Short mmCIF file of C-alpha atoms (C1' of nucleotides) in Angstrom, two decimals:
data_model
loop_
_atom_site.label_atom_id
_atom_site.label_comp_id
_atom_site.label_asym_id
_atom_site.label_seq_id
_atom_site.Cartn_x
_atom_site.Cartn_y
_atom_site.Cartn_z
CA MET A 12 94.91 114.07 -17.73
CA SER A 13 94.59 114.11 -14.01
CA ALA A 14 95.88 111.27 -11.87
CA ALA A 15 97.66 111.43 -8.56
CA ARG A 16 97.36 115.07 -7.60
CA GLU A 17 99.34 116.43 -4.71
CA GLU A 18 101.48 113.55 -3.47
CA THR A 19 101.87 114.61 0.13
CA GLY A 20 103.98 111.81 1.54
CA THR A 21 103.04 109.56 4.43
CA GLU A 22 100.22 110.93 6.52
CA THR A 23 98.44 108.36 8.59
CA LEU A 24 95.39 106.94 6.94
CA THR A 25 91.92 106.87 8.42
CA ALA A 26 90.10 103.59 8.84
CA PRO A 27 87.75 104.25 5.89
CA ALA A 28 90.69 105.15 3.67
CA GLU A 29 92.41 101.88 4.54
CA ASP A 30 89.22 100.04 3.72
CA TYR A 31 89.00 101.67 0.32
CA LEU A 32 92.56 100.73 -0.49
CA LYS A 33 92.00 97.16 0.61
CA ALA A 34 88.87 96.94 -1.54
CA ILE A 35 90.61 98.42 -4.56
CA TYR A 36 93.48 96.04 -4.08
CA ALA A 37 91.13 93.10 -3.88
CA ILE A 38 89.19 94.13 -6.96
CA GLY A 39 92.23 94.79 -9.09
CA LYS A 40 94.17 91.82 -7.68
CA GLY A 41 96.91 94.23 -6.71
CA SER A 42 97.45 96.04 -9.96
CA GLY A 43 94.29 96.11 -12.08
CA PRO A 44 91.70 98.88 -12.26
CA ALA A 45 88.68 99.08 -9.96
CA ALA A 46 85.27 100.41 -10.93
CA THR A 47 83.46 102.90 -8.73
CA ASN A 48 80.40 100.70 -8.47
CA GLU A 49 82.37 97.68 -7.44
CA ILE A 50 84.17 99.61 -4.71
CA ALA A 51 80.83 100.89 -3.52
CA GLN A 52 79.37 97.41 -3.45
CA ARG A 53 82.28 95.91 -1.52
CA LEU A 54 82.16 98.61 1.08
CA ALA A 55 78.38 98.70 1.16
CA ILE A 56 78.18 102.41 0.51
CA ALA A 57 76.59 104.52 -2.22
CA PRO A 58 78.55 104.97 -5.47
CA ALA A 59 78.33 108.73 -5.03
CA SER A 60 80.29 108.45 -1.79
CA VAL A 61 83.05 106.62 -3.58
CA SER A 62 83.61 109.46 -6.04
CA GLY A 63 84.40 111.82 -3.19
CA MET A 64 86.72 109.53 -1.31
CA VAL A 65 88.52 108.42 -4.42
CA ARG A 66 89.29 112.02 -5.21
CA ARG A 67 90.78 112.53 -1.74
CA LEU A 68 92.88 109.39 -2.01
CA ALA A 69 94.10 110.48 -5.42
CA ASP A 70 95.02 113.85 -3.91
CA GLN A 71 97.19 111.97 -1.45
CA GLY A 72 98.95 110.14 -4.21
CA LEU A 73 97.47 106.77 -3.33
CA LEU A 74 95.35 106.32 -6.42
CA ALA A 75 95.58 107.09 -10.10
CA TYR A 76 92.18 108.39 -11.01
CA GLU A 77 90.58 109.44 -14.26
CA ARG A 78 87.07 110.73 -14.05
CA TYR A 79 84.54 108.23 -15.34
CA HIS A 80 87.18 105.54 -15.75
CA GLY A 81 87.78 104.00 -12.36
CA VAL A 82 90.96 103.94 -10.32
CA LYS A 83 94.20 102.07 -9.94
CA LEU A 84 96.51 101.93 -6.97
CA THR A 85 99.73 103.87 -7.25
CA GLU A 86 102.86 102.30 -5.89
CA SER A 87 102.33 104.06 -2.58
CA GLY A 88 98.68 103.07 -2.54
CA ARG A 89 99.64 99.50 -3.15
CA ARG A 90 102.09 99.61 -0.29
CA ALA A 91 99.44 101.03 2.02
CA ALA A 92 96.96 98.36 0.97
CA LEU A 93 99.47 95.60 1.61
CA ARG A 94 100.34 97.03 4.99
CA THR A 95 96.67 96.83 5.96
CA LEU A 96 96.32 93.38 4.46
CA ARG A 97 99.33 92.18 6.42
CA ARG A 98 97.84 93.53 9.61
CA HIS A 99 94.55 91.91 8.92
CA ARG A 100 95.96 88.50 8.18
CA VAL A 101 98.55 88.45 10.92
CA ILE A 102 95.84 89.42 13.38
CA GLU A 103 93.58 86.68 12.07
CA ALA A 104 96.35 84.12 12.40
CA TYR A 105 97.24 85.35 15.86
CA LEU A 106 93.69 85.36 17.15
CA SER A 107 93.24 81.87 15.88
CA GLN A 108 96.52 80.36 17.00
CA ALA A 109 97.29 82.24 20.18
CA LEU A 110 93.84 82.93 21.56
CA GLY A 111 91.84 80.02 20.22
CA TYR A 112 89.53 82.45 18.51
CA PRO A 113 86.93 80.59 16.44
CA TRP A 114 87.60 80.31 12.74
CA ASP A 115 84.43 81.96 11.65
CA ARG A 116 84.84 85.09 13.73
CA VAL A 117 88.48 86.07 13.31
CA HIS A 118 87.71 88.03 10.17
CA HIS A 119 85.22 90.30 11.84
CA GLU A 120 87.47 91.02 14.80
CA ALA A 121 90.47 91.61 12.56
CA GLU A 122 88.50 94.08 10.46
CA ARG A 123 88.41 96.42 13.40
CA LEU A 124 91.79 95.74 14.94
CA GLU A 125 93.70 96.16 11.69
CA HIS A 126 93.13 99.90 11.83
CA ALA A 127 94.28 100.27 15.40
CA ALA A 128 97.21 97.90 15.75
CA SER A 129 100.70 99.32 15.32
CA ASP A 130 103.26 97.70 13.07
CA GLU A 131 105.24 96.82 16.15
CA LEU A 132 102.32 94.92 17.62
CA VAL A 133 101.63 93.11 14.39
CA ASP A 134 105.27 92.12 14.08
CA ARG A 135 105.30 90.82 17.63
CA MET A 136 102.18 88.82 16.97
CA ALA A 137 103.71 87.34 13.85
CA ALA A 138 106.91 86.48 15.69
CA THR A 139 105.03 84.90 18.58
CA ILE A 140 103.22 82.43 16.34
CA GLY A 141 106.28 81.72 14.22
CA GLU A 142 105.99 84.11 11.27
CA PRO A 143 103.01 82.47 9.59
CA GLU A 144 102.80 82.65 5.82
CA VAL A 145 99.04 82.31 5.52
CA ASP A 146 96.05 83.32 7.60
CA PRO A 147 93.55 80.79 8.98
CA HIS A 148 91.65 80.78 5.70
CA GLY A 149 94.74 80.17 3.65
CA ALA A 150 95.26 83.72 2.36
CA PRO A 151 98.92 84.65 2.02
CA ILE A 152 100.32 87.17 4.47
CA PRO A 153 102.27 90.03 2.91
CA THR A 154 105.75 90.46 4.31
CA ARG A 155 106.92 93.50 6.21
CA ASP A 156 108.55 94.86 3.09
CA GLY A 157 105.41 94.56 1.01
CA SER A 158 105.63 91.46 -1.10
CA VAL A 159 102.89 88.87 -1.40
CA ASP A 160 102.38 85.60 -3.08
CA GLU A 161 99.97 86.50 -5.86
CA THR A 162 99.58 83.04 -7.30
CA GLU A 163 96.13 82.57 -8.74
CA TYR A 164 94.32 79.36 -8.12
CA LEU A 165 91.40 77.61 -9.66
CA SER A 166 88.24 77.54 -7.66
CA LEU A 167 86.67 74.26 -6.79
CA ALA A 168 83.88 75.21 -9.18
CA GLN A 169 86.37 75.24 -12.04
CA LEU A 170 88.26 72.10 -11.24
CA ALA A 171 87.79 69.43 -13.87
CA VAL A 172 85.82 66.30 -13.13
CA GLY A 173 88.26 63.59 -12.20
CA SER A 174 90.92 66.06 -11.05
CA ALA A 175 92.26 66.25 -7.56
CA GLY A 176 93.66 69.22 -5.71
CA VAL A 177 94.55 70.59 -2.33
CA VAL A 178 92.38 73.27 -0.79
CA VAL A 179 94.63 76.29 -0.38
CA ARG A 180 92.18 78.95 0.60
CA VAL A 181 88.57 79.67 1.38
CA SER A 182 86.83 83.01 1.34
CA ASP A 183 86.84 84.45 4.84
CA GLU A 184 83.97 86.87 5.17
CA ASP A 185 80.89 84.82 5.80
CA PRO A 186 80.92 83.08 9.20
CA GLU A 187 78.03 80.88 8.32
CA MET A 188 79.72 79.61 5.19
CA LEU A 189 82.90 79.01 7.12
CA ARG A 190 81.10 76.92 9.69
CA TYR A 191 79.51 74.91 6.92
CA LEU A 192 82.81 74.34 5.15
CA ALA A 193 84.38 73.23 8.40
CA GLU A 194 81.51 70.83 8.92
CA LEU A 195 82.18 69.34 5.49
CA SER A 196 85.86 69.41 6.38
CA ILE A 197 86.65 71.48 3.32
CA LEU A 198 89.62 73.22 4.90
CA PRO A 199 93.00 74.51 3.73
CA GLY A 200 95.34 71.57 3.35
CA LYS A 201 92.66 69.00 2.60
CA LYS A 202 92.80 66.99 -0.59
CA VAL A 203 89.66 66.96 -2.70
CA THR A 204 88.74 65.13 -5.87
CA VAL A 205 85.91 66.17 -8.13
CA LYS A 206 83.74 63.18 -8.91
CA SER A 207 81.05 64.74 -11.01
CA ARG A 208 79.40 67.97 -11.88
CA ALA A 209 75.74 68.21 -12.83
CA PRO A 210 74.88 70.43 -15.82
CA TYR A 211 73.22 73.85 -15.64
CA ASP A 212 75.18 74.94 -12.58
CA GLY A 213 74.12 71.85 -10.72
CA PRO A 214 75.73 70.35 -7.67
CA ILE A 215 79.34 69.21 -7.67
CA THR A 216 80.13 65.86 -6.13
CA LEU A 217 83.52 65.45 -4.57
CA SER A 218 85.45 63.37 -2.16
CA VAL A 219 87.30 64.77 0.79
CA GLY A 220 89.25 62.20 2.69
CA ARG A 221 87.01 59.18 2.82
CA GLN A 222 83.84 61.21 2.62
CA GLU A 223 81.82 61.84 -0.47
CA LEU A 224 79.69 64.94 -0.61
CA SER A 225 77.93 67.35 -2.86
CA ILE A 226 77.97 71.14 -2.87
CA GLY A 227 76.53 73.94 -4.95
CA PRO A 228 78.63 75.89 -7.43
CA SER A 229 78.47 79.19 -5.60
CA LEU A 230 79.90 77.60 -2.51
CA ALA A 231 82.53 75.87 -4.62
CA ALA A 232 83.50 79.21 -6.12
CA ASN A 233 84.67 80.26 -2.67
CA VAL A 234 87.14 77.42 -2.37
CA LEU A 235 90.51 77.81 -4.06
CA ILE A 236 92.46 74.77 -5.13
CA ALA A 237 96.03 73.91 -6.04
CA PRO A 238 95.60 71.16 -8.61
CA LEU A 239 97.46 67.89 -8.20
CA ALA A 240 98.77 65.60 -10.96
CA ASP A 241 95.81 65.53 -13.16
CA ARG A 242 93.95 63.51 -15.70
CA GLY A 243 91.34 65.86 -17.08
CA GLY A 244 92.80 69.33 -17.60
CA GLY A 245 90.97 72.66 -17.88
CA ARG A 246 87.28 72.54 -17.30
CA GLY A 247 85.33 69.29 -17.33
CA MET B 170 66.71 121.42 35.48
CA SER B 171 68.17 119.48 32.62
CA ALA B 172 70.26 116.38 33.13
CA ALA B 173 70.23 113.20 31.13
CA ARG B 174 68.01 114.01 28.20
CA GLU B 175 66.81 111.31 25.91
CA GLU B 176 68.13 108.06 27.30
CA THR B 177 68.28 106.05 24.11
CA GLY B 178 69.62 102.73 25.34
CA THR B 179 72.84 101.07 24.22
CA GLU B 180 74.11 102.44 20.95
CA THR B 181 77.74 101.74 20.29
CA LEU B 182 80.02 104.53 21.35
CA THR B 183 82.56 106.26 19.16
CA ALA B 184 86.19 106.30 20.17
CA PRO B 185 86.09 109.98 21.22
CA ALA B 186 82.98 109.34 23.30
CA GLU B 187 84.73 106.52 25.12
CA ASP B 188 87.68 108.77 25.75
CA TYR B 189 85.45 111.43 27.26
CA LEU B 190 83.86 108.92 29.59
CA LYS B 191 87.22 107.56 30.65
CA ALA B 192 88.46 111.07 31.35
CA ILE B 193 85.35 111.98 33.31
CA TYR B 194 85.65 108.79 35.28
CA ALA B 195 89.28 109.50 36.07
CA ILE B 196 88.59 113.07 37.14
CA GLY B 197 85.65 112.22 39.35
CA LYS B 198 87.23 109.01 40.63
CA GLY B 199 84.19 107.18 39.41
CA SER B 200 81.44 109.22 40.96
CA GLY B 201 82.50 112.84 41.47
CA PRO B 202 81.84 115.77 39.14
CA ALA B 203 84.18 116.75 36.33
CA ALA B 204 84.84 120.30 35.17
CA THR B 205 84.74 121.20 31.50
CA ASN B 206 88.23 122.64 31.61
CA GLU B 207 89.70 119.60 33.19
CA ILE B 208 88.13 117.29 30.66
CA ALA B 209 89.49 119.53 27.93
CA GLN B 210 92.95 119.46 29.42
CA ARG B 211 93.06 115.69 29.79
CA LEU B 212 91.94 115.14 26.25
CA ALA B 213 94.08 117.96 24.91
CA ILE B 214 91.19 119.66 23.17
CA ALA B 215 89.61 123.10 23.45
CA PRO B 216 87.08 123.65 26.25
CA ALA B 217 84.53 124.77 23.69
CA SER B 218 84.70 121.35 22.08
CA VAL B 219 83.89 119.73 25.38
CA SER B 220 80.63 121.63 25.73
CA GLY B 221 79.38 120.17 22.48
CA MET B 222 80.38 116.60 23.16
CA VAL B 223 79.13 116.67 26.70
CA ARG B 224 75.73 117.70 25.44
CA ARG B 225 75.69 114.75 23.03
CA LEU B 226 76.71 112.32 25.76
CA ALA B 227 74.04 113.72 28.06
CA ASP B 228 71.52 113.25 25.27
CA GLN B 229 72.49 109.61 25.23
CA GLY B 230 71.91 109.27 28.94
CA LEU B 231 75.56 108.80 29.78
CA LEU B 232 76.10 112.03 31.65
CA ALA B 233 74.18 114.22 34.02
CA TYR B 234 74.84 117.72 32.83
CA GLU B 235 73.87 121.12 34.11
CA ARG B 236 75.01 124.05 32.07
CA TYR B 237 77.90 125.91 33.71
CA HIS B 238 78.25 123.28 36.40
CA GLY B 239 80.21 120.40 34.97
CA VAL B 240 79.12 116.81 34.51
CA LYS B 241 78.79 113.56 36.37
CA LEU B 242 78.54 110.06 34.99
CA THR B 243 75.14 108.44 35.13
CA GLU B 244 74.97 104.81 36.04
CA SER B 245 75.05 103.86 32.39
CA GLY B 246 77.91 106.26 31.74
CA ARG B 247 79.85 104.75 34.59
CA ARG B 248 79.30 101.29 33.19
CA ALA B 249 80.51 102.40 29.79
CA ALA B 250 83.58 104.02 31.32
CA LEU B 251 84.43 100.89 33.26
CA ARG B 252 83.98 98.75 30.20
CA THR B 253 86.55 100.87 28.39
CA LEU B 254 88.84 100.89 31.39
CA ARG B 255 88.67 97.13 31.60
CA ARG B 256 89.55 96.82 27.96
CA HIS B 257 92.42 99.19 28.32
CA ARG B 258 93.94 97.47 31.30
CA VAL B 259 93.40 93.92 30.14
CA ILE B 260 95.03 94.86 26.86
CA GLU B 261 97.95 96.44 28.69
CA ALA B 262 98.41 93.35 30.82
CA TYR B 263 98.11 91.06 27.83
CA LEU B 264 100.56 93.00 25.68
CA SER B 265 103.02 92.97 28.49
CA GLN B 266 102.66 89.36 29.60
CA ALA B 267 101.84 87.55 26.40
CA LEU B 268 103.75 89.56 23.83
CA GLY B 269 106.64 90.94 25.83
CA TYR B 270 105.57 94.43 24.96
CA PRO B 271 107.77 96.99 26.71
CA TRP B 272 106.38 98.51 29.86
CA ASP B 273 106.60 102.06 28.71
CA ARG B 274 104.69 101.55 25.47
CA VAL B 275 101.73 99.37 26.41
CA HIS B 276 99.66 102.37 27.39
CA HIS B 277 99.94 104.01 24.00
CA GLU B 278 99.08 100.83 22.12
CA ALA B 279 96.18 100.05 24.44
CA GLU B 280 94.75 103.54 23.94
CA ARG B 281 94.01 102.65 20.35
CA LEU B 282 93.11 99.01 20.71
CA GLU B 283 90.63 99.59 23.51
CA HIS B 284 88.20 101.14 21.05
CA ALA B 285 88.43 98.31 18.55
CA ALA B 286 88.65 95.16 20.63
CA SER B 287 85.46 93.23 21.28
CA ASP B 288 84.45 92.08 24.73
CA GLU B 289 85.01 88.54 23.61
CA LEU B 290 88.60 89.28 22.65
CA VAL B 291 89.26 91.09 25.87
CA ASP B 292 87.85 88.21 27.88
CA ARG B 293 89.97 85.74 25.98
CA MET B 294 93.04 87.82 26.61
CA ALA B 295 92.26 87.99 30.31
CA ALA B 296 91.68 84.25 30.48
CA THR B 297 94.89 83.51 28.60
CA ILE B 298 97.04 85.37 31.11
CA GLY B 299 95.13 84.07 34.10
CA GLU B 300 92.54 86.74 34.85
CA PRO B 301 94.92 89.43 36.05
CA GLU B 302 93.66 91.83 38.70
CA VAL B 303 95.98 94.71 37.89
CA ASP B 304 97.59 96.09 34.77
CA PRO B 305 101.38 96.35 34.38
CA HIS B 306 101.41 99.68 36.20
CA GLY B 307 99.42 98.35 39.11
CA ALA B 308 96.05 99.82 38.19
CA PRO B 309 93.13 97.57 39.11
CA ILE B 310 91.24 95.91 36.28
CA PRO B 311 87.45 96.26 36.44
CA THR B 312 85.60 92.97 36.28
CA ARG B 313 83.29 91.96 33.49
CA ASP B 314 80.30 92.98 35.56
CA GLY B 315 81.64 96.44 36.26
CA SER B 316 83.13 96.51 39.71
CA VAL B 317 86.55 97.92 40.52
CA ASP B 318 88.77 98.21 43.51
CA GLU B 319 88.55 101.91 44.26
CA THR B 320 90.90 101.92 47.22
CA GLU B 321 92.76 105.19 47.44
CA TYR B 322 96.40 105.18 48.23
CA LEU B 323 98.90 107.69 49.46
CA SER B 324 101.41 108.89 46.97
CA LEU B 325 105.07 108.52 47.68
CA ALA B 326 105.18 112.29 48.00
CA GLN B 327 102.80 112.08 50.95
CA LEU B 328 104.37 109.19 52.78
CA ALA B 329 105.79 110.22 56.13
CA VAL B 330 109.52 110.25 56.72
CA GLY B 331 110.47 107.01 58.39
CA SER B 332 107.49 105.15 56.98
CA ALA B 333 107.69 102.19 54.69
CA GLY B 334 105.25 101.02 52.06
CA VAL B 335 104.82 98.86 49.03
CA VAL B 336 104.53 100.46 45.63
CA VAL B 337 101.10 99.49 44.32
CA ARG B 338 100.83 101.62 41.25
CA VAL B 339 102.59 104.12 39.06
CA SER B 340 101.07 106.51 36.61
CA ASP B 341 101.12 104.96 33.16
CA GLU B 342 101.04 107.69 30.57
CA ASP B 343 104.55 109.01 30.26
CA PRO B 344 106.93 106.45 28.73
CA GLU B 345 109.98 108.44 29.71
CA MET B 346 108.91 108.55 33.33
CA LEU B 347 108.20 104.85 33.28
CA ARG B 348 111.64 104.08 31.95
CA TYR B 349 113.16 106.23 34.67
CA LEU B 350 111.13 104.58 37.40
CA ALA B 351 112.14 101.17 36.12
CA GLU B 352 115.75 102.28 36.17
CA LEU B 353 115.37 103.26 39.81
CA SER B 354 113.52 100.01 40.33
CA ILE B 355 110.49 101.82 41.69
CA LEU B 356 108.00 99.25 40.48
CA PRO B 357 104.73 97.79 41.72
CA GLY B 358 105.47 95.31 44.47
CA LYS B 359 108.71 96.94 45.62
CA LYS B 360 109.09 98.02 49.20
CA VAL B 361 110.22 101.57 49.77
CA THR B 362 111.10 103.50 52.90
CA VAL B 363 111.18 107.27 53.06
CA LYS B 364 114.43 108.38 54.65
CA SER B 365 114.11 112.12 54.46
CA ARG B 366 112.33 114.91 52.71
CA ALA B 367 113.93 118.28 52.08
CA PRO B 368 111.76 121.34 52.77
CA TYR B 369 110.20 123.58 50.14
CA ASP B 370 109.26 120.69 47.84
CA GLY B 371 112.81 119.45 47.92
CA PRO B 372 114.01 116.00 47.01
CA ILE B 373 112.80 112.93 48.83
CA THR B 374 115.36 110.36 49.85
CA LEU B 375 114.27 106.79 50.03
CA SER B 376 115.51 103.28 50.04
CA VAL B 377 114.35 100.64 47.63
CA GLY B 378 115.79 97.23 48.29
CA ARG B 379 119.41 97.86 49.19
CA GLN B 380 119.61 101.05 47.16
CA GLU B 381 119.30 104.54 48.47
CA LEU B 382 118.11 107.22 46.10
CA SER B 383 116.57 110.62 45.81
CA ILE B 384 113.68 111.81 43.66
CA GLY B 385 111.71 114.99 43.16
CA PRO B 386 108.24 115.45 44.59
CA SER B 387 106.43 115.59 41.28
CA LEU B 388 107.83 112.22 40.33
CA ALA B 389 106.95 110.92 43.78
CA ALA B 390 103.38 112.10 43.29
CA ASN B 391 103.04 109.58 40.49
CA VAL B 392 103.88 106.64 42.70
CA LEU B 393 101.10 105.19 44.86
CA ILE B 394 101.93 103.38 48.04
CA ALA B 395 100.25 100.94 50.39
CA PRO B 396 101.73 101.86 53.77
CA LEU B 397 103.27 99.17 55.93
CA ALA B 398 103.33 99.04 59.72
CA ASP B 399 104.35 102.49 60.46
CA ARG B 400 106.18 104.73 62.84
CA GLY B 401 105.44 108.19 61.61
CA GLY B 402 101.81 108.53 60.49
CA GLY B 403 100.23 111.17 58.30
CA ARG B 404 102.58 113.59 56.66
CA GLY B 405 106.20 114.05 57.88
"C1'" DC C 605 78.89 143.35 47.27
"C1'" DC C 606 80.86 144.35 43.23
"C1'" DA C 607 84.74 144.24 39.77
"C1'" DG C 608 87.82 141.39 37.56
"C1'" DA C 609 89.32 136.77 36.68
"C1'" DA C 610 88.19 132.18 35.67
"C1'" DA C 611 85.18 128.96 33.82
"C1'" DG C 612 81.91 127.73 30.53
"C1'" DT C 613 78.94 128.50 26.58
"C1'" DT C 614 77.24 129.85 21.94
"C1'" DA C 615 78.14 131.20 17.21
"C1'" DG C 616 80.09 130.18 13.20
"C1'" DG C 617 83.56 127.68 10.57
"C1'" DT C 618 86.20 123.33 8.85
"C1'" DC C 619 87.00 118.58 7.57
"C1'" DA C 620 85.95 113.72 6.66
"C1'" DT C 621 82.56 110.73 5.49
"C1'" DA C 622 78.36 109.47 4.36
"C1'" DC C 623 73.59 110.24 2.02
"C1'" DT C 624 69.85 111.27 -1.97
"C1'" DA C 625 68.54 113.37 -6.17
"C1'" DA C 626 69.64 115.08 -10.40
"C1'" DC C 627 72.71 115.26 -14.04
"C1'" DT C 628 76.54 113.69 -17.38
"C1'" DT C 629 79.34 110.34 -19.71
"C1'" DA C 630 80.02 105.77 -21.53
"C1'" DT C 631 78.40 101.56 -23.31
"C1'" DT C 632 75.24 98.60 -25.40
"C1'" DT C 633 71.55 97.40 -28.27
"C1'" DT C 634 68.95 97.55 -32.00
"C1'" DA D 998 74.06 106.19 -35.11
"C1'" DA D 999 70.17 107.17 -31.96
"C1'" DA D 1000 67.89 105.49 -28.03
"C1'" DA D 1001 68.07 103.02 -23.93
"C1'" DT D 1002 70.69 101.51 -20.12
"C1'" DA D 1003 74.52 101.45 -17.10
"C1'" DA D 1004 78.10 103.76 -14.81
"C1'" DG D 1005 79.81 107.66 -12.72
"C1'" DT D 1006 79.73 112.47 -11.16
"C1'" DT D 1007 78.11 116.86 -9.05
"C1'" DA D 1008 75.09 119.39 -5.96
"C1'" DG D 1009 73.34 119.88 -1.83
"C1'" DT D 1010 72.52 117.97 2.93
"C1'" DA D 1011 73.70 115.69 7.41
"C1'" DT D 1012 76.52 114.29 11.33
"C1'" DG D 1013 80.43 113.91 14.48
"C1'" DA D 1014 84.13 116.05 16.17
"C1'" DC D 1015 86.99 119.49 16.24
"C1'" DC D 1016 88.51 124.77 16.02
"C1'" DT D 1017 88.61 130.19 17.26
"C1'" DA D 1018 86.36 134.27 18.72
"C1'" DA D 1019 83.07 136.43 21.26
"C1'" DC D 1020 79.92 136.26 24.81
"C1'" DT D 1021 77.79 134.84 29.50
"C1'" DT D 1022 77.87 132.94 33.95
"C1'" DT D 1023 80.11 131.88 38.22
"C1'" DC D 1024 83.54 132.59 41.55
"C1'" DT D 1025 86.68 135.33 44.32
"C1'" DG D 1026 89.06 138.84 46.71
"C1'" DG D 1027 89.33 143.27 48.16
#
DNA sequence: CCAGAAAGTTAGGTCATACTAACTTATTTT
DNA sequence: AAAATAAGTTAGTATGACCTAACTTTCTGG
């Protein structure tokens, strides 16, 4: 019955509200539904708090909400989420390219700046570093007018034994993991080949450049791959 | 009797708290007392709201507060204010020099970023543009360790007829005024000479470069001057 | 030196955002 | 399909930061 309630147009969003929309976007991959508990977990707040906020966002026409059945972004909610995502990723790219900010810390800094930076600033940043299409971790940057590349990739954990691929993206939140990946030189753009995978979620052996190395599956799940011409298919 | 109450160390400050400290610093020129009403006016909030916040800041050891008698910054409050001021001015300088941000809008953008940017970011910005000593409006940038040039200057409205001086600083808040000053080429670094001043707060005639022009006293009050070798002294 | 004005405070209210505890709805399992 | 579990919601509370209205304190000028 209910859904978007009042639909009040374009007020400016608070920082928490932007964070909710980003989280909901991430959970639903842009269009799918998001569960209260999952939102709560992503934002590290209590599920009860989510109920309240979700109601407010629905009142502003940003979410479609049915009690006890999670939320989806409305068109305007999706636009707001992508605006924030663009800010975040442009800022990350700018910090990294223009200020030599270390790879593993740009995410944290961008998390705070994305709520304060104006569109004008973000556009100037993007222009200054040549309108980047991805952030330093390989995540695609939404355009000004709200479109994104939503291609889905396999994770390194899913890549078949014997297959090769190019790293397109790594998860950006954990600095420690990022430092480790950099150390292994598992970075966007690098070519990797899966050599073997031990059973029962065991380690995955792969080659990167001329190195051979072995990583656990939960690390591998954080590395997204564009497969190359293949002789294995699907899962190994 | 009362004063700083609990003295809890270094919690992180909220954006409003930082704005209060900046305002109090500006009013007291770093060390003097600030009146409730003046704080309220600067921040465009009701005086009653100031009483509440001032109490909270005093509880945190940032202000010395005596009921009915205004506030002063404590040493730790002064440090916090200067930290924010440094952020603000480094950001202004960086936006202007590194991103070609227009003169009249850097203040507004910096007002929001100053609360979100980390010290590391601010230091990187400063380093990137060569450790500037003043912001684009000529205001001195506090150093990392919390010292500032607190030299006081005459305003153009006070400069004696016949005297010359170099513009060191203009007030940064009003974009329209900044555009007008730029149009008149009254900018930091420019040499000006006061030619005449009409009585009863009348217009001030001056020369800037090879131009001769005339401005009102309230505009002139927003332009700070370092006097040059002089034949007039004091007020005309 | 006292009355009125100015300055500052308290009282009481609102809103956004969070919390915990208790309850309801939905799903799963047997 | 009832019981157990998981998911989600309401109720009630807290905090920060603001508001207006009413009150108190301080200052000032005759």
